[in-house]
Coordinates of C-alpha atoms in Angstrom, one line a residue:
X202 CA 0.0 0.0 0.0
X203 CA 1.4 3.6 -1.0
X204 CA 2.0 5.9 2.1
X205 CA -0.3 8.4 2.9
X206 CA 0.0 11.6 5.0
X207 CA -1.8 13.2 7.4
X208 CA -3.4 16.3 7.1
X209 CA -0.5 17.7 9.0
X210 CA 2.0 17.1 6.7
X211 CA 0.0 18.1 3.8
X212 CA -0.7 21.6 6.0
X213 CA 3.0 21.6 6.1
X214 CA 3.8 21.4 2.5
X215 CA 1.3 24.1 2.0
X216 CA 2.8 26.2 4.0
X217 CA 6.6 25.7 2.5
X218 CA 5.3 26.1 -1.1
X219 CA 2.0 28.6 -1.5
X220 CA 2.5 28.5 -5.0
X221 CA 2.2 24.5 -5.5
X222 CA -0.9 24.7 -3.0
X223 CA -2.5 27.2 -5.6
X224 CA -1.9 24.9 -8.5
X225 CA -3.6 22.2 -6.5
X226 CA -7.0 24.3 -5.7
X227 CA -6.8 25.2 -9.3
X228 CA -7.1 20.9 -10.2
X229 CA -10.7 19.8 -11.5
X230 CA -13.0 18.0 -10.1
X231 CA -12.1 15.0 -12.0
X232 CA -8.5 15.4 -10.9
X233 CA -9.1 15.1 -7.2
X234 CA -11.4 12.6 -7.3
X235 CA -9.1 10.3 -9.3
X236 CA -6.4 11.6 -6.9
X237 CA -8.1 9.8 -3.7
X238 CA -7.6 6.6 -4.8
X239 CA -4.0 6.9 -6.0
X240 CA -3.1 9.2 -3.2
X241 CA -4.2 6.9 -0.1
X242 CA -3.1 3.1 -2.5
X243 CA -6.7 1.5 -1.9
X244 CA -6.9 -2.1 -3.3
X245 CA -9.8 -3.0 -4.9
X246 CA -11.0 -5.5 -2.6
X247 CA -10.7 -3.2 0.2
X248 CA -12.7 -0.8 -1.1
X249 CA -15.7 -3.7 -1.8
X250 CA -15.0 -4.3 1.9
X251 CA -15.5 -0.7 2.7
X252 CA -18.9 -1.0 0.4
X253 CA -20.5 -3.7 1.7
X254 CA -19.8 -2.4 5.5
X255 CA -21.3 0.6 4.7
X256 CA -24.5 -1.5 3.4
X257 CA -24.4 -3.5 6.3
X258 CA -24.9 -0.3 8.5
X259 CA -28.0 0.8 6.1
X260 CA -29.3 -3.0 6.4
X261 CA -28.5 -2.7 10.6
X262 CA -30.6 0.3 10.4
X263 CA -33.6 -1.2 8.4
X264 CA -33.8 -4.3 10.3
X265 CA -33.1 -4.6 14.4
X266 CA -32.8 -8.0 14.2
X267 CA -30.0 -7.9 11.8
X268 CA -26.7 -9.9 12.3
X269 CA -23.3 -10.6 9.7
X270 CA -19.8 -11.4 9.9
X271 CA -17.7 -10.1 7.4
X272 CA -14.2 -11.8 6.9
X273 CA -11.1 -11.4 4.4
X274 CA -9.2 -14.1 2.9
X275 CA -11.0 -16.5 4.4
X276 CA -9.9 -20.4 3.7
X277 CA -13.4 -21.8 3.9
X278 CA -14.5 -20.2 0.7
X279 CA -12.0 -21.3 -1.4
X280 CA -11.3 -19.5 -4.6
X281 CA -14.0 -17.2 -3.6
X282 CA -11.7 -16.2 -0.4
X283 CA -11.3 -12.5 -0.9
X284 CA -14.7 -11.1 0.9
X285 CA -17.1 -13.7 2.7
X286 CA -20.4 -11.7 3.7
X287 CA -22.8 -13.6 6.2
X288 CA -25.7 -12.2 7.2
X289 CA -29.5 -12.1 8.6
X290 CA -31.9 -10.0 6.8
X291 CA -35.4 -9.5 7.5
X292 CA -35.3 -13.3 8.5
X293 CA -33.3 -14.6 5.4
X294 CA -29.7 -15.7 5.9
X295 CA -27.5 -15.4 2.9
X296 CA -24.1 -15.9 2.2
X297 CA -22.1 -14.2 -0.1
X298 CA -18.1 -15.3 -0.9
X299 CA -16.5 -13.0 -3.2
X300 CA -13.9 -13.6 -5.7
X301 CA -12.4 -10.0 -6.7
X302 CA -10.6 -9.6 -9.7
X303 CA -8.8 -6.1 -10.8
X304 CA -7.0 -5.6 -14.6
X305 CA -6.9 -2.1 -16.6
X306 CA -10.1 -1.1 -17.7
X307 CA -10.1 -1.7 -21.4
X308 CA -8.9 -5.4 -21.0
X309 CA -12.4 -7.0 -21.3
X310 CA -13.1 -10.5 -20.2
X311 CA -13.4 -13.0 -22.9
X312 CA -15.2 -16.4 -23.7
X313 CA -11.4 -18.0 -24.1
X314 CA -10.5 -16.5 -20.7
X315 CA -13.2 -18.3 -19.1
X316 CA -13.4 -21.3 -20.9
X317 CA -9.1 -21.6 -20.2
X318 CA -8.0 -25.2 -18.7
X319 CA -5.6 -24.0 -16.1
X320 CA -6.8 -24.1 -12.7
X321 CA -3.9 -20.7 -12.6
X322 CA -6.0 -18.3 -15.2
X323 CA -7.8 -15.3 -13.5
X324 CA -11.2 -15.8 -15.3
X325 CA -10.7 -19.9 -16.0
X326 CA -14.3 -21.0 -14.9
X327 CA -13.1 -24.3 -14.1
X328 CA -11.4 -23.9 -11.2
X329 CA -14.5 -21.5 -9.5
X330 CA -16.2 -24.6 -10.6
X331 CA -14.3 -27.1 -8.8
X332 CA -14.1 -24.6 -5.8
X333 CA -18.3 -24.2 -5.5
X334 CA -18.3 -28.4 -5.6
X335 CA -15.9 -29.1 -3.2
X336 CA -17.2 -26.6 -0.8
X337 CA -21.5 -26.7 -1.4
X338 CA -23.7 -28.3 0.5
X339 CA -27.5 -27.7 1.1
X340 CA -28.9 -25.3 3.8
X341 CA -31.6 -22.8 4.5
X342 CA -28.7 -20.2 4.2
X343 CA -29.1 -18.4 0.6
X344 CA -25.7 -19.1 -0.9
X345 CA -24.2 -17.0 -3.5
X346 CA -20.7 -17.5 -5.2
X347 CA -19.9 -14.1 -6.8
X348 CA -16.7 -13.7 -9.3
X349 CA -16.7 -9.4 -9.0
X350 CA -14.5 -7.2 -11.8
X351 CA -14.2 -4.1 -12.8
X352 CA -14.2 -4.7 -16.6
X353 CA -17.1 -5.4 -19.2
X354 CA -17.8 -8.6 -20.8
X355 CA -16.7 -9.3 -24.5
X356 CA -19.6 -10.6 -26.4
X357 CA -18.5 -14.0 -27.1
X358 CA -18.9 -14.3 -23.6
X359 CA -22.3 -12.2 -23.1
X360 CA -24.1 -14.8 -25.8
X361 CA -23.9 -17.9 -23.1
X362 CA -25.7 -15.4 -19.9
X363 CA -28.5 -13.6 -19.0
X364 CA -28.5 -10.2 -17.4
X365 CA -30.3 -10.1 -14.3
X366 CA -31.0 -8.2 -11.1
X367 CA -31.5 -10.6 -8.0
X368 CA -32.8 -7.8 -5.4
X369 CA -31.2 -9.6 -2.4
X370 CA -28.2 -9.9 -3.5
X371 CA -27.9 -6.0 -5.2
X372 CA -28.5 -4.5 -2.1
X373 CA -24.9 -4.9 -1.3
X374 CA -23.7 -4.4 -4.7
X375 CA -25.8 -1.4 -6.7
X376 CA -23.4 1.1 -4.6
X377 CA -20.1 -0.1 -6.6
X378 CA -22.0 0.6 -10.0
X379 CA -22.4 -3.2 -10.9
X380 CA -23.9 -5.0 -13.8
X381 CA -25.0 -8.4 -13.3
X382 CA -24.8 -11.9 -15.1
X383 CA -26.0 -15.7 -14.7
X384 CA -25.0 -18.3 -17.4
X385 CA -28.3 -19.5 -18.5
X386 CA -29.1 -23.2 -17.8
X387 CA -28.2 -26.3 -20.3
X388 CA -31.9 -26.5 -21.3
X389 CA -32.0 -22.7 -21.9
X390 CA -29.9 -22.8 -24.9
X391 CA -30.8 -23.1 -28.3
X392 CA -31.0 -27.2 -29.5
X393 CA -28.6 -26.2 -32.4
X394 CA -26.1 -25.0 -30.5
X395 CA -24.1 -27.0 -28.0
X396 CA -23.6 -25.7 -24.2
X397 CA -19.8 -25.1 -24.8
X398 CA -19.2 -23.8 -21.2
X399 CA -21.4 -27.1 -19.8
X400 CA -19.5 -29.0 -21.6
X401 CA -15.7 -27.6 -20.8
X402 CA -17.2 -27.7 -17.1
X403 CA -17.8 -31.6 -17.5
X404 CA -14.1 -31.8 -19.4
X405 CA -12.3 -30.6 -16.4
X406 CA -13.2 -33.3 -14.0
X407 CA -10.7 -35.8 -13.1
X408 CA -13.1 -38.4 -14.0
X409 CA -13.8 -37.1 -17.7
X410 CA -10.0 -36.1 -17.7
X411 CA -8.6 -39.9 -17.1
X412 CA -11.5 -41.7 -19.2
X413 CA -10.0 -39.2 -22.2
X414 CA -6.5 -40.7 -21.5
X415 CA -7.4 -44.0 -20.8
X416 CA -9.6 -43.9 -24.4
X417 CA -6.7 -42.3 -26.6
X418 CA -4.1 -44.6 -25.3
X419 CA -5.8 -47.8 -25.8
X420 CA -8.0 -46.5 -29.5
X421 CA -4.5 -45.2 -30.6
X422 CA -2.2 -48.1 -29.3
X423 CA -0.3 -45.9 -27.2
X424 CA 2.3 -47.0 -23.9
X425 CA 0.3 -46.4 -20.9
X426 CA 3.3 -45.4 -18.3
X427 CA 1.4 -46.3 -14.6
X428 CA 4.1 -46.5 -12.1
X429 CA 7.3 -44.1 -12.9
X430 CA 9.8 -42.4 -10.8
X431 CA 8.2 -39.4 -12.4
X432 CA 4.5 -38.9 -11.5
X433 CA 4.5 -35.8 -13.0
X434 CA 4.3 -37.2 -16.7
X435 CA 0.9 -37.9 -16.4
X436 CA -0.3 -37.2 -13.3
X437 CA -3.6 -38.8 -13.3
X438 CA -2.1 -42.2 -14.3
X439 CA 0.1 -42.1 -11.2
X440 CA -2.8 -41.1 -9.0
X441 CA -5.1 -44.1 -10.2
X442 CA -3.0 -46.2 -11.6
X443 CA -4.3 -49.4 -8.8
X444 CA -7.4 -48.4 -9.8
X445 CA -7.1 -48.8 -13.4
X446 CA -4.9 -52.1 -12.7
X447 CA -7.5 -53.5 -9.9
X448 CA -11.0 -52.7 -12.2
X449 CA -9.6 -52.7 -16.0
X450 CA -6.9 -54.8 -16.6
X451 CA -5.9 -58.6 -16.7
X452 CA -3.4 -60.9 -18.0
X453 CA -4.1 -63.4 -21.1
X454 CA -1.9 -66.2 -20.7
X455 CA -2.6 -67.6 -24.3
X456 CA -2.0 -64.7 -26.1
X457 CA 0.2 -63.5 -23.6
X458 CA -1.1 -60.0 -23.4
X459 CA -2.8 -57.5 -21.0
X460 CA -6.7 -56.8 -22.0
X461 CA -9.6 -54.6 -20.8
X462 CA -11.1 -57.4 -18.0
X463 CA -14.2 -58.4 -18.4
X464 CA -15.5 -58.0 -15.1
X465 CA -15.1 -54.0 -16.4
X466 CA -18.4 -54.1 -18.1
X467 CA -20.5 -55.8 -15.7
X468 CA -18.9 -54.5 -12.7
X469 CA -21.9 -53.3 -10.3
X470 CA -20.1 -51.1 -8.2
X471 CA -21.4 -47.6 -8.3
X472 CA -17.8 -45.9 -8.4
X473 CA -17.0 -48.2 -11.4
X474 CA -20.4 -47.7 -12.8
X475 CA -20.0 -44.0 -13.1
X476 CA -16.2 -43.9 -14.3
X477 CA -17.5 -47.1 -17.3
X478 CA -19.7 -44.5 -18.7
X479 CA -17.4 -41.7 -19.1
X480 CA -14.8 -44.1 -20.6
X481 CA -17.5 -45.4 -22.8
X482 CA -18.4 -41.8 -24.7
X483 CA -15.0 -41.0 -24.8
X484 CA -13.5 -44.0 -26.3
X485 CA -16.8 -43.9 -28.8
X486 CA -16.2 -40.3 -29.3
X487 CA -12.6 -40.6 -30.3
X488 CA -13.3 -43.7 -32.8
X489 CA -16.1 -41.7 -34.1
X490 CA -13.7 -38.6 -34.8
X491 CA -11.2 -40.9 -36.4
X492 CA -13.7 -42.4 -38.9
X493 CA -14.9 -40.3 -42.5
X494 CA -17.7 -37.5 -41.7
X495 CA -19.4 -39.8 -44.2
X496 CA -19.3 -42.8 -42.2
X497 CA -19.9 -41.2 -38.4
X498 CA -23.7 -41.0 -38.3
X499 CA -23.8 -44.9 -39.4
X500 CA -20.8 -45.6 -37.3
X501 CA -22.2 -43.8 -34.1
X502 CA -25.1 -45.9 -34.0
X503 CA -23.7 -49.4 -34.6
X504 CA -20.5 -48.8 -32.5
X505 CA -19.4 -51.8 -30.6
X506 CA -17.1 -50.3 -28.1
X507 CA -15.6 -53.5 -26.4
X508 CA -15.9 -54.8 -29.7
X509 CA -13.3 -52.7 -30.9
X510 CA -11.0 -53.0 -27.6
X511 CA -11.2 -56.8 -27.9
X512 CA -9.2 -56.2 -31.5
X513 CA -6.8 -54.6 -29.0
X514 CA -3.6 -55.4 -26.7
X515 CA -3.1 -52.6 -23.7
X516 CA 0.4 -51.0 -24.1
X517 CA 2.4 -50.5 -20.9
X518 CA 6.0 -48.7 -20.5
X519 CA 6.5 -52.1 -18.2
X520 CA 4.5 -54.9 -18.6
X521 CA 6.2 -57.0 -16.5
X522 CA 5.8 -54.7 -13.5
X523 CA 1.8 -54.4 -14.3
X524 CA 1.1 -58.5 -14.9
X525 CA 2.9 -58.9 -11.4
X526 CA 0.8 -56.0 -9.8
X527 CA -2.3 -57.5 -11.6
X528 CA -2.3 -60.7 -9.5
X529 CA -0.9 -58.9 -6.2
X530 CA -4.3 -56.8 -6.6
X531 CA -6.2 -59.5 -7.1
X532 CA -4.7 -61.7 -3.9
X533 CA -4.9 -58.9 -1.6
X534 CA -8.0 -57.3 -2.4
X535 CA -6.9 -53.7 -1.7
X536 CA -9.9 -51.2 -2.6
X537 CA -9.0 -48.9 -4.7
X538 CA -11.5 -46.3 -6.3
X539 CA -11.8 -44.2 -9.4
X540 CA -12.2 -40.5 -9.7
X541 CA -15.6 -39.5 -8.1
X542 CA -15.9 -35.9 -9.7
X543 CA -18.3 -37.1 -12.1
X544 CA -20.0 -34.1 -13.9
X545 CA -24.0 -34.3 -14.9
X546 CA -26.1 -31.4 -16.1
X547 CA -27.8 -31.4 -12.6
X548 CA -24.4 -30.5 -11.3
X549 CA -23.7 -27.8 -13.4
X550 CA -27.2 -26.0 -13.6
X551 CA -27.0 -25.7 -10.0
X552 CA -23.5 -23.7 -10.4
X553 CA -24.9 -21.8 -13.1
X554 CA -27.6 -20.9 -10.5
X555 CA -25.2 -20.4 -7.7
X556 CA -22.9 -18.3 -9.2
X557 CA -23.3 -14.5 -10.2
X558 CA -20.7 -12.3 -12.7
X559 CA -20.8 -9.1 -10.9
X560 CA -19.0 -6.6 -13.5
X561 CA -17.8 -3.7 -15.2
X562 CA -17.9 -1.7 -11.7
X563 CA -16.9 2.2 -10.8
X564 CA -12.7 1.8 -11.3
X565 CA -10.3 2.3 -8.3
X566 CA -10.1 6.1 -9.1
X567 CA -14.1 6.6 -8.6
X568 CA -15.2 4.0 -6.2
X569 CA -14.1 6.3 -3.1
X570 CA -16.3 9.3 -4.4
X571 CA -18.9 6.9 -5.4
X572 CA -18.8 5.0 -1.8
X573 CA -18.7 8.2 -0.2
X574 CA -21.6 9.8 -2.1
X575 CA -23.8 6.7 -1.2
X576 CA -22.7 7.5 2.3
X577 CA -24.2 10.3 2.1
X578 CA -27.2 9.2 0.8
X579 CA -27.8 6.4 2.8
X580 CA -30.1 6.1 6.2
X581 CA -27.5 6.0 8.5
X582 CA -25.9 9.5 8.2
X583 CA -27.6 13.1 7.8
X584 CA -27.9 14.7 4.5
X585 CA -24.6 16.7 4.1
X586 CA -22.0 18.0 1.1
X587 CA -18.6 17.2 1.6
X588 CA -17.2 20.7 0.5
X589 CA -14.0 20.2 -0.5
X590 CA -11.7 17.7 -2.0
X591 CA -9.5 17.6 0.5
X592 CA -12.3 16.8 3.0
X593 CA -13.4 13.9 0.8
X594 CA -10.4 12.4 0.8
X595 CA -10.0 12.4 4.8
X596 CA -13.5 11.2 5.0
X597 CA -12.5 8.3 2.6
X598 CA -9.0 7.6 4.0
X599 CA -10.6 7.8 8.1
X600 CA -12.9 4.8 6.7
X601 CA -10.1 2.8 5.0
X602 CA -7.8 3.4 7.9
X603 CA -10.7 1.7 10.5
X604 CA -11.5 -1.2 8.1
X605 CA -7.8 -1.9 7.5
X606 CA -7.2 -2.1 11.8
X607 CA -10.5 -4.4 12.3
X608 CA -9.4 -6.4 9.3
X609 CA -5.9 -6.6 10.1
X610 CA -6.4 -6.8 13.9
X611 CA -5.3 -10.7 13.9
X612 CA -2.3 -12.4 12.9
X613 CA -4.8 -15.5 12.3
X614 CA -6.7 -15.1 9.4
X615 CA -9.6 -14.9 8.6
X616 CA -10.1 -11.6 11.0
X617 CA -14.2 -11.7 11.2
X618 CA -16.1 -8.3 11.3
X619 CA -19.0 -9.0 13.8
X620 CA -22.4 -6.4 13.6
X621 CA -20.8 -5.0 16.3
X622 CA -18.0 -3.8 14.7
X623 CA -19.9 -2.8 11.8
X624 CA -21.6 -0.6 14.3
X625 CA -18.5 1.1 15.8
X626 CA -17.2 1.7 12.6
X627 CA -19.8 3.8 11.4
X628 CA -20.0 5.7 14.6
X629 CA -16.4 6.5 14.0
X630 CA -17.0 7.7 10.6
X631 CA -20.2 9.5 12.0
X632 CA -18.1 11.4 14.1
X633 CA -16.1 12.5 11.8
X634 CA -19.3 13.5 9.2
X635 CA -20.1 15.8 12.2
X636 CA -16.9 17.5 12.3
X637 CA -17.4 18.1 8.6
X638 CA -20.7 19.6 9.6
X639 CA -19.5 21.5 12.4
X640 CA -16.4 23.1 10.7
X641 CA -19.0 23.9 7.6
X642 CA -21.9 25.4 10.0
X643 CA -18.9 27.3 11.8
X644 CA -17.6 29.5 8.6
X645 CA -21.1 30.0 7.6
X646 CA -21.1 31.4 11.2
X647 CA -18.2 33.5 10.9
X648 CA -19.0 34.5 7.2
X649 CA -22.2 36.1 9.1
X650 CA -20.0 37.7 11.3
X651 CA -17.7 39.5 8.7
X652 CA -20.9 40.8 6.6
X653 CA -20.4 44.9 5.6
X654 CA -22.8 46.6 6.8
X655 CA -25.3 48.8 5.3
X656 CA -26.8 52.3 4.8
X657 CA -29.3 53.4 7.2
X658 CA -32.6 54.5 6.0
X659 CA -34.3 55.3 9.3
X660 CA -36.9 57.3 8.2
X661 CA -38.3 53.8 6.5
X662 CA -38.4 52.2 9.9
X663 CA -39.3 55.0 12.6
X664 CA -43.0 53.1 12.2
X665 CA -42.2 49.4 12.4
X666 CA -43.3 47.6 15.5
X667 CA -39.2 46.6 15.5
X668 CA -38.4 49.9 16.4
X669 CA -40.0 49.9 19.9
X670 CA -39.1 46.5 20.1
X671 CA -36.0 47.3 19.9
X672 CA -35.5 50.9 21.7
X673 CA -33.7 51.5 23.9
X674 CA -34.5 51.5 27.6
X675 CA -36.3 53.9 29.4
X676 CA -35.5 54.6 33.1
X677 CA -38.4 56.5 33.4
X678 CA -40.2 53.3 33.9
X679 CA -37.8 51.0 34.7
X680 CA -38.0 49.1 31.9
X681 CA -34.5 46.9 31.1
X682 CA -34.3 46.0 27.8
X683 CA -32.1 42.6 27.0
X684 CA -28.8 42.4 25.3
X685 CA -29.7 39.7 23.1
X686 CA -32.6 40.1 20.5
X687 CA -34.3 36.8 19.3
X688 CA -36.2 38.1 15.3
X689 CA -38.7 35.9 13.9
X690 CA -39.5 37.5 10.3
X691 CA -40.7 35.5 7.3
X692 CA -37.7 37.5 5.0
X693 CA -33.8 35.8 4.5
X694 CA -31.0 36.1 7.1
X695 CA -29.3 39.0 4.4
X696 CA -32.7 41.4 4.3
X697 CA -33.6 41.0 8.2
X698 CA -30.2 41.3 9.0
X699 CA -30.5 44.7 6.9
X700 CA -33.4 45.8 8.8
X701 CA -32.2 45.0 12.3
X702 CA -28.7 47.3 11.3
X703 CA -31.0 49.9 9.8
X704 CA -32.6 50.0 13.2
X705 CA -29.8 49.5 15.8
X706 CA -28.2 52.6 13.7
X707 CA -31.7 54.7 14.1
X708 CA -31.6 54.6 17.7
X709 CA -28.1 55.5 18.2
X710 CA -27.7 53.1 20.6
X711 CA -24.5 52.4 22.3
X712 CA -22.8 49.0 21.3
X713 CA -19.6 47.8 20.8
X714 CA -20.7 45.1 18.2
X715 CA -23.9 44.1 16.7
X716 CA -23.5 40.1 15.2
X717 CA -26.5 39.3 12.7
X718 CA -26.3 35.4 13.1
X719 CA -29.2 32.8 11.2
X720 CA -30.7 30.9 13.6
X721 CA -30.6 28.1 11.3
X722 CA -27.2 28.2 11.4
X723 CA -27.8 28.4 15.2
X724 CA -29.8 25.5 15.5
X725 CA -27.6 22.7 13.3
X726 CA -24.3 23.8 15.4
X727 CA -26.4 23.2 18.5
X728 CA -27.6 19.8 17.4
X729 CA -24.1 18.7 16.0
X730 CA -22.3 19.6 19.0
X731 CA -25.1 17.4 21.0
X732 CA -24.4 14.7 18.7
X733 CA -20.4 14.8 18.9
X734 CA -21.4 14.7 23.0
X735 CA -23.7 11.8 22.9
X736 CA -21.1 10.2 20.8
X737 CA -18.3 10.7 23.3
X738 CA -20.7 9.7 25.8
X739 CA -21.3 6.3 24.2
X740 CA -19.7 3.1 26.2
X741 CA -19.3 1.5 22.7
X742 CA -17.0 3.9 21.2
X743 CA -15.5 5.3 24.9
X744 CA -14.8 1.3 25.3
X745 CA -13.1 0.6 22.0
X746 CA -9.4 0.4 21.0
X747 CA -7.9 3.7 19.4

């Protein structure tokens, strides 16, 4: 994270170079807004943090009965790690886990991006996938697995989702600027066209991924290589290579040859089951392929696929080694199990429903305006315009600065953010809205104070019912008249305050100084000083690490 500066230090500069300070007033808008994000280094993830606890403080405020726990890098979730959001909601519990992903802004996501087979690619659906199975389970909780960019969608990719807007789940996520995508479901897309991302999500099982092998190396006559010194060359091979010997193979002593067993096809055991009818479309697949597009519709519905492998011998890099583990197998009985990763279209319309493209969000440079202008306009603060740049950006960097310490508070991760905190946060940040207010109610104060005054025209207001309201006293009758006047009039602060000079000036009266103040301006300075005491006054926040 880049260093920032206090307030201090940025006085101090001021002060040592006028001339630079001038050139800074002089920047546009646009300039200082894109200057809070650079200035203070916010990642983009921190600033969804500092989002969605902001929304949890509007949600607290909606809902009494409203609980969440808000964690960072949090194991559980898997690939979606970066923000885990639990909470309670008007009785619903939902769960959101938050992948966060960050790239220049005109580097959209593609189709090929997120149909890539490397479990290491950003956008590589595959291994979001294989994160959402291995962690899922049923439960009243509403669970939502959310990938969250700040780039667009190319089309290629658009064609396979729907837009939508799931209300529960935008609540949290309209602030950031957000559009929102679901793939649509297998049976939503057109009967001419393939599912291309079901079917790469079925293609990067384990199961699907060592039928394919198996398939091509005994259609193509190839050396299966089971047990090597190097597991790496094929890494699947290694890591079922008992299972493959134990369920698949056995030894011909006539023709002195290893074959698919027989037992293979008829094998009841729901593991084998399963793993038979992957290896059977793929090894039918692959023959197909191989065959003349003339000959495939023909082929495809005659094909004998143990027909075929019967014409074949199984190729090992070491026979020997495999006919000798063949019968050790089979003496000993050892259990050993295929892949169980298995991929239907029931398994991949329910991560299709699970899982939500949250993209092409506000960039770095705007999200802090944009989080603090929702601030603003959200239940849980007062109306109020930040006036100044400079302002903004202490607003912005006090919030980051308090997420950061919760968030960071624990060597152990993940560092949970209870309600609680949630609560003290914006209290914090409260405060410091009210110092904002205060310091702006207190120049509008003494902006009143320096107003010129104006000519006199007494003979306009030697009638008024203010003049002998405001006369002075008379000791005739013993009447004292007080110091401090208190004038309700329907006109604006800048005419009464005419009228009350215009009068103090007609009776001569002797004063050192005559303040025309708005009571308006009174009455918020009164109220935001009471807040900034009740604050103070607060166990939660007197109670609270600094």
């Amino acid at each position: 994270m880049a260093t920032t500066h206090s307030l201090d230090e940025l006085g101090d500069r001021r002060s040592s170079s006028e001339s630079r300070s001038k050139q800074k007033e002089r920047k546009t808008v646009g300039e200082n807004k894109a200057m809070i994000g650079a200035r203070y280094g916010y990642d983009f993830v921190d600033l969804i943090t500092m989002a969605i606890i902001l929304k949890a403080g509007s949600m607290m405020k909606e809902d009494e009965l409203f609980s969440c726990e808000i964690s960072k890098e949090d194991a559980t979730a898997g690939k979606f790690d970066d923000i885990v959001f639990r909470y309670t909601y008007k009785g619903t519990r939902t769960i959101l886990k938050i992948q966060v992903k960050h790239r220049t802004k005109n580097q959209e996501v593609s189709l090929q991006e997120l149909m890539e087979t490397s479990f290491t690619e950003s956008f590589a659906l595959i291994k979001y996938f294989k994160s959402f199975r291995d962690q899922y389970t049923p439960s009243n909780e509403k669970q939502i697995f959310v990938l969250c960019t700040n780039v667009q969608l190319e089309n290629d990719a658009v064609e396979w989702l729907e837009k939508v807007h799931p209300n529960d789940v935008c609540n949290v996520f309209d602030p950031i600027g957000a559009t929102y995508y679901r793939f649509r479901k297998i049976s939503e897309v057109e009967p001419r066209h393939s599912n291309c991302i079901a079917n790469a999500l079925k293609k990067a099982s384990e199961s699907y991924r060592l039928a394919d092998i198996l398939a091509n190396h005994i259609y193509g006559q190839k050396e299966l290589v089971l047990y090597t010194k190097n597991p790496q060359r094929n890494p699947l091979l290694s890591k079922y290579n008992n299972a493959i010997v134990r369920h698949m193979m056995e030894y011909s002593e006539a023709r002195k040859a290893i074959h698919i067993k027989h037992n293979f096809r008829t094998n009841a055991d729901r593991n084998v089951v399963n793993f038979r009818k992957q290896f059977e479309a793929a090894y039918t697949e692959i023959a197909i392929c191989s065959l003349k597009k003339t000959d495939q519709d023909l082929a495809a519905e005659n094909f004998d696929v143990y027909g075929d492998i019967a014409k074949k011998a199984i190729k090992t890099n070491d026979p020997n080694k495999i006919i000798e583990r063949i019968r050790n197998i089979a003496e000993n009985s050892i259990l050993e199990h295929f892949p169980t990763d298995i991929v239907t279209d029931e398994d991949v319309n329910l991560f299709f429903d699970k899982f939500l493209i949250v993209c092409d969000t506000f960039s770095t440079d705007d999200l802090p305006s944009k989080i603090a202008e929702n601030w603003r306009c959200s239940n849980i603060c007062k109306p109020t315009e930040l006036v100044c740049s400079l302002e903004m950006e202490k607003y912005m960097e006090g919030l980051h600065r308090m997420v950061s310490k919760w968030m960071r508070s624990s060597p152990n991760l993940p560092t949970t953010l209870e309600a609680k905190h949630v609560e003290e946060i914006i209290k914090k940040v409260q405060l410091h809205q009210k110092y904002l207010l205060l310091k702006k109610a207190s120049n509008k104060y003494i902006e009143d104070h320096l107003t010129q005054s104006l000519e006199a025209k007494p003979e306009s207001l030697r009638e008024k019912p203010l003049y002998k309201f405001l006369a002075p006293s008379d000791p005739a009758t013993n009447v004292t008249k007080p110091d401090i006047f208190t004038f309700l009039t329907p006109y604006n602060s800048q005419f009464s305050s005419m009228i009350i000079l215009q009068t103090f000036q007609l009776l001569e009266r002797d004063v050192d100084q005559i303040f025309f103040i708005d009571i308006n301006t009174i009455e918020k300075e009164k109220q935001i000083i009471l807040d900034m005491c009740e604050f103070f006054e607060d166990p939660l926040v007197m109670n609270s690490p600094t």
